[in-house]
């Protein structure tokens, strides 16, 4: 059995270490995710410890799914690929249900023109335009296909943005975070940005996030690119360099 990959990152001047399943010698980028998710969880734990006070506690808890019911949840291409593989592994009944939820969301985004905006080739857009697009998405109130009884059904494999989105404000505010005074816990390392930069550096093409509900459609379009593999050591080194800058 291969030993797990152990990674250490310096965060706020302190080492944070975690271990996760090691990728194979030649690895796809999504195969780096188990170790990176473990490291992200350790970084988040440290960030929460650093931020919480007796009067300021994280208000997120199982059963509160306000953030899973309307937010676009940007996922990086390797995460989209991992989600597509995860869907294939689901038991048949659950898989049918999840695929139908993805299809319904895609249809809704097509009707409203948001599909082309998110899936099209993107130029730099202004902050106002990005906000307006996000607001249009929020207004659709599309729940995440993995949300079951107000809980995440893929908790261990949820994307980086889901992991890092923790708030100390009232839970109800997360239903409209663009307009409400939501207070997120500041994260010292943005793992989604690092994964995107790792994908750009390794694949050698511009990479964009897409809303989680477009993960399967995105993978359909970019399958060949996302199935490429690379020497694991080089990919891990690139990821570590990107994490140090994220
Ligand atoms: S993956 Fe899980 S945590 Fe993330 S939006 Fe979906 S249900 Fe919520």
Coordinates of N, CA and C and ligand atoms in Angstrom, one line a residue:
X1 N 0.8 -1.2 0.0 CA 0.0 0.0 0.0 C 0.9 1.2 0.0
X2 N 0.5 2.3 -0.8 CA 1.3 3.5 -0.9 C 1.1 4.3 0.4
X3 N 2.2 4.9 0.9 CA 2.0 5.7 2.2 C 1.3 7.0 1.8
X4 N 0.6 7.6 2.7 CA -0.1 8.8 2.4 C 0.8 9.9 2.1
X5 N 0.3 10.9 1.4 CA 1.2 12.1 1.1 C 1.0 13.1 2.3
X6 N 2.2 13.4 2.9 CA 2.2 14.3 4.0 C 2.7 15.7 3.5
X7 N 1.9 16.7 3.8 CA 2.2 18.1 3.3 C 2.2 19.0 4.5
X8 N 3.2 19.9 4.4 CA 3.3 21.0 5.5 C 3.3 22.3 4.8
X9 N 2.5 23.2 5.4 CA 2.4 24.6 4.8 C 2.6 25.5 6.0
X10 N 3.3 26.6 5.7 CA 3.4 27.6 6.8 C 2.3 28.6 6.7
X11 N 1.5 28.7 7.8 CA 0.3 29.6 7.8 C 0.4 30.5 9.0
X12 N 0.4 31.8 8.8 CA 0.5 32.8 9.9 C 1.8 32.5 10.7
X13 N 2.9 32.1 10.0 CA 4.1 31.8 10.7 C 4.2 30.5 11.4
X14 N 3.2 29.7 11.3 CA 3.2 28.4 11.9 C 3.0 27.2 10.9
X15 N 3.7 26.1 11.2 CA 3.5 25.0 10.3 C 2.1 24.3 10.5
X16 N 1.5 24.0 9.3 CA 0.3 23.2 9.4 C 0.5 22.0 8.5
X17 N 0.3 20.8 9.1 CA 0.7 19.5 8.4 C -0.6 18.7 8.3
X18 N -0.7 18.0 7.2 CA -1.8 17.0 7.0 C -1.4 15.9 6.1
X19 N -2.1 14.8 6.1 CA -1.8 13.7 5.2 C -3.1 13.3 4.5
X20 N -2.9 12.9 3.3 CA -4.1 12.4 2.5 C -3.6 11.3 1.5
X21 N -4.5 10.6 0.9 CA -4.1 9.6 -0.1 C -3.1 10.1 -1.1
X22 N -2.0 9.4 -1.3 CA -0.9 9.9 -2.2 C -1.4 9.7 -3.7
X23 N -1.1 10.6 -4.6 CA -1.5 10.4 -6.0 C -0.6 9.3 -6.6
X24 N -1.0 8.7 -7.7 CA -0.1 7.8 -8.4 C 1.1 8.5 -9.0
X25 N 2.1 7.7 -9.4 CA 3.4 8.4 -9.9 C 3.1 9.3 -11.1
X26 N 2.2 8.9 -12.0 CA 1.7 9.9 -12.9 C 0.3 10.2 -12.5
X27 N 0.0 11.5 -12.3 CA -1.3 11.8 -11.7 C -2.1 12.8 -12.5
X28 N -3.4 12.6 -12.5 CA -4.3 13.7 -12.9 C -4.4 14.7 -11.8
X29 N -4.8 15.9 -12.2 CA -4.8 16.9 -11.1 C -5.9 16.6 -10.0
X30 N -7.0 16.0 -10.4 CA -8.0 15.7 -9.4 C -7.4 14.7 -8.3
X31 N -6.4 13.9 -8.7 CA -5.9 13.0 -7.8 C -5.0 13.6 -6.7
X32 N -4.8 14.9 -6.8 CA -4.1 15.6 -5.7 C -5.1 16.0 -4.7
X33 N -6.4 16.0 -5.0 CA -7.4 16.6 -4.1 C -7.4 15.9 -2.7
X34 N -7.3 14.6 -2.5 CA -7.4 14.1 -1.2 C -6.4 14.7 -0.2
X35 N -5.2 14.8 -0.6 CA -4.2 15.4 0.3 C -4.4 16.9 0.5
X36 N -4.8 17.6 -0.6 CA -5.1 19.0 -0.5 C -6.3 19.3 0.4
X37 N -7.3 18.5 0.3 CA -8.5 18.7 1.1 C -8.1 18.5 2.6
X38 N -7.3 17.5 2.9 CA -6.9 17.3 4.3 C -6.1 18.5 4.8
X39 N -5.2 19.0 3.9 CA -4.5 20.2 4.3 C -5.4 21.4 4.5
X40 N -6.3 21.5 3.6 CA -7.3 22.6 3.7 C -8.0 22.5 5.1
X41 N -8.5 21.3 5.4 CA -9.2 21.2 6.7 C -8.4 21.6 7.9
X42 N -7.1 21.3 7.8 CA -6.2 21.6 8.9 C -6.0 23.2 8.9
X43 N -5.9 23.8 7.8 CA -5.7 25.3 7.7 C -7.0 25.9 8.2
X44 N -8.1 25.4 7.8 CA -9.4 26.0 8.3 C -9.5 25.9 9.8
X45 N -9.1 24.7 10.4 CA -9.2 24.6 11.8 C -8.4 25.6 12.5
X46 N -7.2 25.9 11.9 CA -6.3 26.9 12.5 C -6.9 28.3 12.4
X47 N -7.5 28.6 11.2 CA -8.1 29.9 11.0 C -9.3 30.1 11.9
X48 N -10.1 29.1 12.2 CA -11.2 29.3 13.1 C -10.7 29.5 14.5
X49 N -9.7 28.7 14.9 CA -9.2 28.9 16.3 C -8.7 30.3 16.4
X50 N -8.0 30.8 15.4 CA -7.4 32.2 15.4 C -8.5 33.3 15.5
X51 N -9.6 33.0 14.8 CA -10.7 34.0 14.6 C -11.7 34.1 15.7
X52 N -12.0 32.9 16.3 CA -13.1 32.8 17.3 C -12.8 33.5 18.6
X53 N -13.8 34.1 19.2 CA -13.7 34.6 20.5 C -14.9 34.2 21.3
X54 N -15.0 34.4 22.6 CA -16.3 33.9 23.3 C -17.5 34.6 22.7
X55 N -17.3 35.8 22.1 CA -18.5 36.5 21.6 C -18.6 36.4 20.1
X56 N -17.7 35.7 19.5 CA -17.7 35.6 18.0 C -17.5 34.1 17.6
X57 N -18.5 33.3 17.4 CA -18.4 31.9 17.2 C -18.9 31.6 15.8
X58 N -18.4 30.6 15.2 CA -18.9 30.1 13.9 C -20.3 29.6 14.1
X59 N -21.2 30.2 13.2 CA -22.6 29.8 13.4 C -23.1 28.7 12.4
X60 N -22.2 28.2 11.6 CA -22.5 27.1 10.6 C -22.7 25.8 11.4
X61 N -23.7 25.1 11.1 CA -24.0 23.8 11.7 C -24.8 22.9 10.8
X62 N -24.7 21.6 11.0 CA -25.4 20.7 10.2 C -26.9 21.0 10.3
X63 N -27.6 21.0 9.1 CA -29.0 21.4 9.1 C -29.3 22.8 8.7
X64 N -28.2 23.6 8.7 CA -28.3 25.0 8.1 C -27.7 24.9 6.7
X65 N -28.5 25.0 5.7 CA -28.0 24.9 4.4 C -28.3 26.1 3.5
X66 N -28.4 27.2 4.2 CA -28.7 28.4 3.4 C -27.8 28.7 2.3
X67 N -26.5 28.4 2.5 CA -25.5 28.6 1.5 C -25.5 27.6 0.3
X68 N -26.2 26.5 0.6 CA -26.2 25.4 -0.5 C -27.5 25.6 -1.3
X69 N -28.4 26.6 -1.0 CA -29.6 26.6 -1.7 C -29.7 27.7 -2.8
X70 N -28.7 28.5 -2.9 CA -28.8 29.5 -4.0 C -27.4 30.0 -4.5
X71 N -26.4 29.7 -3.8 CA -25.1 30.3 -4.2 C -24.5 29.5 -5.4
X72 N -23.7 30.2 -6.2 CA -23.2 29.5 -7.4 C -22.1 28.5 -7.1
X73 N -21.5 28.5 -5.9 CA -20.5 27.5 -5.5 C -19.4 27.3 -6.6
X74 N -18.5 28.2 -6.8 CA -17.5 28.0 -7.9 C -16.6 26.8 -7.6
X75 N -16.5 26.0 -8.6 CA -15.5 24.8 -8.5 C -14.5 24.9 -9.6
X76 N -13.3 24.5 -9.2 CA -12.2 24.5 -10.2 C -12.3 23.3 -11.1
X77 N -11.7 23.3 -12.3 CA -11.8 22.2 -13.2 C -11.4 20.8 -12.6
X78 N -10.3 20.7 -11.9 CA -10.0 19.4 -11.3 C -11.1 19.0 -10.3
X79 N -11.7 19.9 -9.6 CA -12.8 19.6 -8.7 C -14.0 19.1 -9.5
X80 N -14.3 19.8 -10.6 CA -15.5 19.4 -11.4 C -15.3 18.0 -11.9
X81 N -14.0 17.7 -12.3 CA -13.8 16.3 -12.8 C -14.0 15.3 -11.6
X82 N -13.5 15.6 -10.4 CA -13.6 14.7 -9.3 C -15.1 14.5 -9.0
X83 N -15.9 15.6 -9.1 CA -17.4 15.5 -8.9 C -18.0 14.6 -9.9
X84 N -17.6 14.7 -11.2 CA -18.2 13.9 -12.2 C -17.9 12.4 -11.9
X85 N -16.7 12.1 -11.5 CA -16.3 10.7 -11.1 C -17.1 10.2 -9.9
X86 N -17.3 11.1 -9.0 CA -18.0 10.8 -7.8 C -19.5 10.4 -8.2
X87 N -20.1 11.2 -9.0 CA -21.5 10.9 -9.5 C -21.5 9.5 -10.1
X88 N -20.5 9.1 -10.9 CA -20.5 7.8 -11.5 C -20.5 6.7 -10.4
X89 N -19.9 7.0 -9.3 CA -19.7 5.9 -8.2 C -21.0 5.8 -7.4
X90 N -21.9 6.7 -7.5 CA -23.1 6.7 -6.6 C -24.0 5.5 -6.8
X91 N -24.7 5.0 -5.8 CA -25.7 3.9 -6.1 C -26.7 4.4 -7.1
X92 N -27.2 3.4 -8.0 CA -28.0 3.8 -9.1 C -29.1 4.8 -8.8
X93 N -29.9 4.5 -7.7 CA -31.0 5.4 -7.5 C -30.6 6.8 -7.2
X94 N -29.6 6.9 -6.3 CA -29.1 8.3 -6.0 C -28.5 9.0 -7.2
X95 N -27.8 8.1 -8.0 CA -27.1 8.7 -9.2 C -28.2 9.3 -10.1
X96 N -29.3 8.6 -10.3 CA -30.4 9.1 -11.2 C -30.9 10.4 -10.7
X97 N -31.1 10.4 -9.4 CA -31.7 11.6 -8.8 C -30.7 12.8 -8.9
X98 N -29.4 12.6 -8.7 CA -28.4 13.7 -8.7 C -28.3 14.2 -10.2
X99 N -28.2 13.2 -11.1 CA -28.1 13.6 -12.5 C -29.3 14.4 -13.0
X100 N -30.5 14.0 -12.5 CA -31.7 14.8 -12.9 C -31.6 16.2 -12.3
X101 N -31.1 16.3 -11.1 CA -31.0 17.7 -10.5 C -30.0 18.5 -11.2
X102 N -28.8 17.9 -11.7 CA -27.9 18.7 -12.5 C -28.5 19.1 -13.8
X103 N -29.3 18.2 -14.4 CA -29.9 18.5 -15.7 C -30.9 19.6 -15.6
X104 N -31.7 19.6 -14.5 CA -32.7 20.7 -14.3 C -32.0 22.0 -14.1
X105 N -30.9 22.0 -13.4 CA -30.1 23.3 -13.1 C -29.6 23.8 -14.4
X106 N -29.0 22.9 -15.2 CA -28.4 23.3 -16.5 C -29.5 23.9 -17.4
X107 N -30.7 23.3 -17.4 CA -31.8 23.8 -18.2 C -32.2 25.2 -17.8
X108 N -32.2 25.4 -16.5 CA -32.6 26.7 -16.0 C -31.5 27.7 -16.4
X109 N -30.3 27.4 -16.3 CA -29.2 28.3 -16.7 C -29.2 28.6 -18.2
X110 N -29.6 27.6 -19.0 CA -29.7 27.8 -20.4 C -30.8 28.8 -20.7
X111 N -32.0 28.6 -20.1 CA -33.2 29.5 -20.3 C -32.8 30.9 -20.0
X112 N -32.0 31.1 -19.0 CA -31.8 32.5 -18.5 C -30.5 33.1 -19.1
X113 N -29.8 32.4 -20.0 CA -28.6 32.9 -20.7 C -27.4 32.8 -19.8
X114 N -27.5 32.3 -18.6 CA -26.4 32.2 -17.7 C -25.4 31.0 -18.1
X115 N -26.0 30.0 -18.7 CA -25.1 28.9 -19.1 C -24.0 29.4 -20.0
X116 N -24.3 30.2 -21.0 CA -23.3 30.7 -22.0 C -22.3 31.6 -21.3
X117 N -22.8 32.4 -20.4 CA -21.9 33.3 -19.7 C -20.9 32.5 -18.9
X118 N -21.3 31.5 -18.1 CA -20.4 30.8 -17.3 C -19.5 29.8 -18.1
X119 N -20.1 29.3 -19.2 CA -19.3 28.3 -19.9 C -18.5 28.9 -21.1
X120 N -18.8 30.1 -21.5 CA -18.2 30.7 -22.6 C -16.7 31.1 -22.3
X121 N -16.0 31.5 -23.4 CA -14.7 32.0 -23.2 C -14.8 33.3 -22.5
X122 N -14.0 33.5 -21.4 CA -14.1 34.7 -20.6 C -13.0 35.7 -20.7
X123 N -13.4 36.9 -21.0 CA -12.4 38.0 -20.9 C -12.5 38.5 -19.5
X124 N -11.6 39.3 -19.1 CA -11.7 40.0 -17.8 C -13.0 40.7 -17.7
X125 N -13.8 40.5 -16.7 CA -15.0 41.3 -16.6 C -14.9 42.2 -15.3
X126 N -15.7 43.2 -15.4 CA -15.6 44.2 -14.3 C -16.3 43.6 -13.0
X127 N -15.9 44.1 -11.9 CA -16.5 43.7 -10.6 C -18.0 43.8 -10.7
X128 N -18.5 44.9 -11.3 CA -20.0 45.2 -11.3 C -20.7 44.1 -12.2
X129 N -20.0 43.7 -13.3 CA -20.6 42.7 -14.2 C -20.6 41.4 -13.5
X130 N -19.6 41.0 -12.8 CA -19.5 39.8 -12.0 C -20.6 39.7 -11.0
X131 N -20.8 40.8 -10.3 CA -21.8 40.9 -9.2 C -23.2 40.8 -9.8
X132 N -23.4 41.4 -11.0 CA -24.7 41.3 -11.6 C -25.0 39.9 -12.0
X133 N -24.0 39.2 -12.6 CA -24.2 37.8 -13.0 C -24.5 36.9 -11.7
X134 N -23.7 37.2 -10.7 CA -23.9 36.4 -9.4 C -25.4 36.7 -8.9
X135 N -25.8 37.9 -9.0 CA -27.1 38.2 -8.4 C -28.2 37.5 -9.3
X136 N -28.0 37.5 -10.6 CA -29.0 36.7 -11.4 C -29.0 35.3 -11.1
X137 N -27.8 34.7 -10.8 CA -27.8 33.3 -10.4 C -28.5 33.1 -9.1
X138 N -28.2 34.0 -8.1 CA -28.9 33.8 -6.8 C -30.4 33.9 -6.9
X139 N -30.9 34.8 -7.8 CA -32.3 34.9 -7.9 C -33.0 33.6 -8.4
X140 N -32.3 32.7 -9.0 CA -32.9 31.5 -9.5 C -33.1 30.5 -8.3
X141 N -32.4 30.7 -7.2 CA -32.5 29.8 -6.1 C -32.4 28.3 -6.4
X142 N -31.3 28.0 -7.1 CA -31.0 26.6 -7.4 C -30.3 25.9 -6.3
X143 N -30.9 24.9 -5.8 CA -30.2 24.1 -4.7 C -29.1 23.2 -5.3
X144 N -28.1 23.0 -4.5 CA -27.0 22.1 -4.9 C -27.6 20.7 -5.1
X145 N -27.2 20.0 -6.2 CA -27.7 18.6 -6.4 C -27.3 17.6 -5.3
X146 N -26.3 18.0 -4.5 CA -25.8 17.1 -3.5 C -26.5 17.4 -2.1
X147 N -27.4 18.3 -2.1 CA -28.0 18.7 -0.8 C -29.2 17.7 -0.5
X148 N -29.1 17.0 0.6 CA -30.2 16.0 0.9 C -30.6 16.3 2.3
X149 N -31.9 16.6 2.5 CA -32.5 16.9 3.8 C -31.6 18.0 4.5
X150 N -31.3 19.0 3.8 CA -30.5 20.1 4.4 C -29.1 19.7 4.9
X151 N -28.6 18.6 4.3 CA -27.2 18.3 4.7 C -26.4 17.9 3.4
X152 N -25.1 18.1 3.5 CA -24.3 17.8 2.3 C -24.1 16.3 2.2
X153 N -24.5 15.7 1.1 CA -24.4 14.2 1.0 C -23.0 13.8 0.5
X154 N -22.1 14.8 0.2 CA -20.7 14.4 -0.2 C -19.7 15.2 0.7
X155 N -20.1 15.2 2.0 CA -19.3 16.1 2.9 C -17.8 16.0 2.8
X156 N -17.3 14.7 2.8 CA -15.8 14.6 2.8 C -15.2 15.0 1.5
X157 N -16.0 15.0 0.4 CA -15.5 15.4 -0.9 C -16.0 16.7 -1.4
X158 N -16.6 17.5 -0.5 CA -17.1 18.8 -1.0 C -16.0 19.7 -1.5
X159 N -16.4 20.6 -2.4 CA -15.3 21.5 -3.0 C -14.7 22.5 -1.9
X160 N -13.6 23.0 -2.3 CA -12.8 23.9 -1.4 C -13.7 25.1 -0.9
X161 N -14.5 25.7 -1.8 CA -15.3 26.9 -1.4 C -16.3 26.5 -0.3
X162 N -16.8 25.3 -0.4 CA -17.8 24.9 0.6 C -17.1 24.7 1.9
X163 N -15.9 24.1 1.9 CA -15.1 23.9 3.1 C -14.8 25.2 3.8
X164 N -14.4 26.2 2.9 CA -13.8 27.4 3.5 C -14.9 28.4 3.8
X165 N -16.1 28.2 3.5 CA -17.2 29.2 3.7 C -17.8 28.9 5.1
X166 N -17.2 29.6 6.1 CA -17.7 29.5 7.5 C -18.0 31.0 7.9
X167 N -19.1 31.1 8.6 CA -19.5 32.5 9.0 C -19.7 32.6 10.5
X168 N -19.6 33.8 11.0 CA -19.9 34.1 12.4 C -21.2 34.9 12.5
X169 N -21.8 35.3 11.4 CA -23.0 36.1 11.4 C -24.2 35.1 11.5
X170 N -25.4 35.7 11.6 CA -26.7 34.9 11.7 C -26.8 34.1 10.5
X171 N -27.2 32.8 10.6 CA -27.3 31.9 9.5 C -28.2 32.4 8.4
X172 N -29.3 33.0 8.7 CA -30.3 33.4 7.7 C -29.7 34.4 6.7
X173 N -28.6 35.1 7.1 CA -28.1 36.1 6.2 C -27.4 35.5 4.9
X174 N -27.0 34.2 5.1 CA -26.3 33.5 4.0 C -27.3 33.3 2.8
X175 N -28.6 33.5 3.0 CA -29.5 33.3 1.8 C -29.3 34.4 0.8
X176 N -28.7 35.5 1.3 CA -28.5 36.7 0.4 C -27.2 37.4 0.7
X177 N -26.1 36.7 0.5 CA -24.8 37.2 1.0 C -24.3 38.4 0.2
X178 N -24.9 38.6 -1.0 CA -24.5 39.8 -1.8 C -25.0 41.1 -1.2
X179 N -26.1 41.0 -0.5 CA -26.7 42.2 0.0 C -26.8 42.3 1.5
X180 N -26.5 41.1 2.2 CA -26.6 41.1 3.7 C -25.2 41.1 4.3
X181 N -25.1 41.6 5.5 CA -23.8 41.8 6.1 C -23.3 40.4 6.7
X182 N -23.0 39.5 5.8 CA -22.4 38.2 6.2 C -21.0 38.4 6.7
X183 N -20.6 37.7 7.7 CA -19.3 37.8 8.3 C -18.5 36.5 8.2
X184 N -17.8 36.3 7.0 CA -17.1 35.1 6.9 C -15.8 35.0 7.7
X185 N -15.4 33.8 8.1 CA -14.1 33.7 8.8 C -13.0 33.9 7.7
X186 N -12.1 34.8 8.0 CA -11.0 35.0 7.0 C -10.1 33.8 6.9
X187 N -9.9 33.4 5.6 CA -9.0 32.2 5.4 C -7.6 32.7 4.9
X188 N -6.6 32.2 5.6 CA -5.2 32.6 5.3 C -4.7 32.1 3.9
X189 N -5.3 31.0 3.5 CA -4.9 30.4 2.2 C -6.1 30.0 1.4
X190 N -6.2 30.5 0.2 CA -7.4 30.2 -0.6 C -7.1 29.0 -1.5
X191 N -7.6 27.9 -1.1 CA -7.3 26.6 -1.8 C -7.9 26.6 -3.2
X192 N -9.0 27.2 -3.4 CA -9.6 27.1 -4.8 C -8.7 27.9 -5.7
X193 N -8.3 29.1 -5.3 CA -7.4 29.9 -6.1 C -6.1 29.1 -6.4
X194 N -5.6 28.5 -5.4 CA -4.3 27.7 -5.6 C -4.5 26.5 -6.6
X195 N -5.7 25.9 -6.5 CA -6.0 24.8 -7.4 C -6.1 25.3 -8.8
X196 N -6.8 26.4 -9.0 CA -7.0 27.0 -10.3 C -5.6 27.4 -10.9
X197 N -4.7 28.0 -10.1 CA -3.4 28.4 -10.6 C -2.6 27.1 -10.9
X198 N -2.7 26.1 -10.1 CA -2.0 24.8 -10.4 C -2.5 24.2 -11.7
X199 N -3.8 24.3 -12.0 CA -4.3 23.7 -13.2 C -3.8 24.6 -14.4
X200 N -3.8 25.9 -14.2 CA -3.3 26.8 -15.3 C -1.8 26.4 -15.6
X201 N -1.0 26.3 -14.5 CA 0.5 26.1 -14.7 C 0.7 24.7 -15.3
X202 N 0.0 23.8 -14.9 CA 0.2 22.4 -15.3 C -0.4 22.1 -16.7
X203 N -1.6 22.5 -16.9 CA -2.2 22.2 -18.2 C -1.8 23.2 -19.3
X204 N -1.3 24.4 -18.9 CA -0.8 25.4 -19.8 C -1.9 26.1 -20.6
X205 N -3.1 26.1 -20.0 CA -4.2 26.8 -20.7 C -4.9 27.6 -19.6
X206 N -5.6 28.7 -20.0 CA -6.4 29.5 -19.0 C -7.5 28.6 -18.4
X207 N -7.7 28.8 -17.1 CA -8.6 27.9 -16.4 C -9.6 28.8 -15.7
X208 N -10.9 28.4 -15.6 CA -11.9 29.2 -14.9 C -12.7 28.3 -14.0
X209 N -13.3 28.9 -13.0 CA -14.2 28.1 -12.2 C -15.6 28.2 -12.9
X210 N -16.4 27.2 -12.5 CA -17.8 27.2 -13.0 C -18.7 26.9 -11.8
X211 N -19.9 27.4 -11.8 CA -20.8 27.0 -10.7 C -20.9 25.5 -10.6
X212 N -21.0 25.0 -9.4 CA -21.0 23.5 -9.2 C -22.0 22.8 -10.1
X213 N -23.2 23.4 -10.3 CA -24.2 22.7 -11.1 C -23.8 22.6 -12.6
X214 N -22.7 23.3 -13.0 CA -22.2 23.1 -14.3 C -21.0 22.1 -14.4
X215 N -20.7 21.5 -13.3 CA -19.5 20.6 -13.3 C -19.6 19.5 -14.3
X216 N -20.7 18.8 -14.4 CA -20.8 17.7 -15.3 C -20.8 18.2 -16.8
X217 N -21.4 19.3 -17.1 CA -21.4 19.9 -18.4 C -20.0 20.3 -18.8
X218 N -19.3 20.9 -17.8 CA -17.9 21.4 -18.1 C -17.0 20.2 -18.4
X219 N -17.1 19.1 -17.6 CA -16.3 17.9 -17.8 C -16.6 17.3 -19.2
X220 N -17.8 17.3 -19.5 CA -18.2 16.8 -20.9 C -17.4 17.5 -22.0
X221 N -17.3 18.8 -21.8 CA -16.6 19.6 -22.8 C -15.1 19.5 -22.7
X222 N -14.5 19.3 -21.5 CA -13.1 19.4 -21.3 C -12.5 18.1 -20.9
X223 N -13.2 17.0 -21.1 CA -12.8 15.7 -20.6 C -11.3 15.4 -21.0
X224 N -11.0 15.6 -22.3 CA -9.6 15.2 -22.7 C -8.5 15.9 -21.9
X225 N -8.7 17.2 -21.7 CA -7.7 18.0 -21.0 C -7.7 17.5 -19.5
X226 N -8.8 17.3 -18.9 CA -8.8 16.9 -17.5 C -8.3 15.5 -17.3
X227 N -8.3 14.7 -18.3 CA -7.8 13.3 -18.1 C -6.3 13.2 -18.3
X228 N -5.6 14.3 -18.7 CA -4.2 14.3 -18.8 C -3.5 14.0 -17.5
X229 N -2.3 13.3 -17.6 CA -1.6 13.0 -16.3 C -0.2 13.6 -16.4
X230 N 0.4 13.8 -15.2 CA 1.7 14.4 -15.1 C 2.5 13.7 -14.0
X231 N 3.8 13.9 -14.1 CA 4.6 13.3 -13.0 C 4.1 13.9 -11.6
X232 N 3.9 13.0 -10.7 CA 3.3 13.5 -9.4 C 4.1 14.5 -8.7
X233 N 5.5 14.3 -8.7 CA 6.3 15.2 -7.9 C 6.2 16.6 -8.5
X234 N 6.2 16.8 -9.8 CA 6.1 18.1 -10.4 C 4.8 18.7 -10.1
X235 N 3.7 17.9 -10.2 CA 2.4 18.5 -9.9 C 2.2 18.9 -8.5
X236 N 2.8 18.1 -7.5 CA 2.7 18.5 -6.1 C 3.5 19.8 -5.8
X237 N 4.7 19.8 -6.4 CA 5.6 21.0 -6.2 C 4.8 22.3 -6.7
X238 N 4.2 22.1 -7.9 CA 3.5 23.3 -8.4 C 2.3 23.7 -7.5
X239 N 1.6 22.7 -7.0 CA 0.5 23.0 -6.1 C 1.0 23.7 -4.8
X240 N 2.2 23.2 -4.3 CA 2.7 23.9 -3.1 C 3.1 25.3 -3.4
X241 N 3.7 25.5 -4.6 CA 4.1 26.9 -4.9 C 2.8 27.8 -5.0
X242 N 1.8 27.3 -5.6 CA 0.6 28.0 -5.8 C -0.1 28.3 -4.4
X243 N 0.0 27.3 -3.5 CA -0.6 27.5 -2.2 C 0.1 28.6 -1.5
X244 N 1.4 28.6 -1.6 CA 2.2 29.7 -0.9 C 1.8 31.1 -1.4
X245 N 1.3 31.2 -2.6 CA 0.9 32.5 -3.1 C -0.6 32.8 -3.0
X246 N -1.4 31.8 -2.6 CA -2.8 32.0 -2.7 C -3.4 32.7 -1.4
Ligands
LIG1 S1 -21.3 20.3 -2.2 FE1 -22.3 20.1 -0.2 S2 -21.6 21.9 1.0 FE2 -21.2 22.3 -1.1 S3 -23.0 23.4 -1.8 FE3 -23.4 21.2 -2.3 S4 -24.5 20.4 -0.5 FE4 -23.6 22.4 0.1

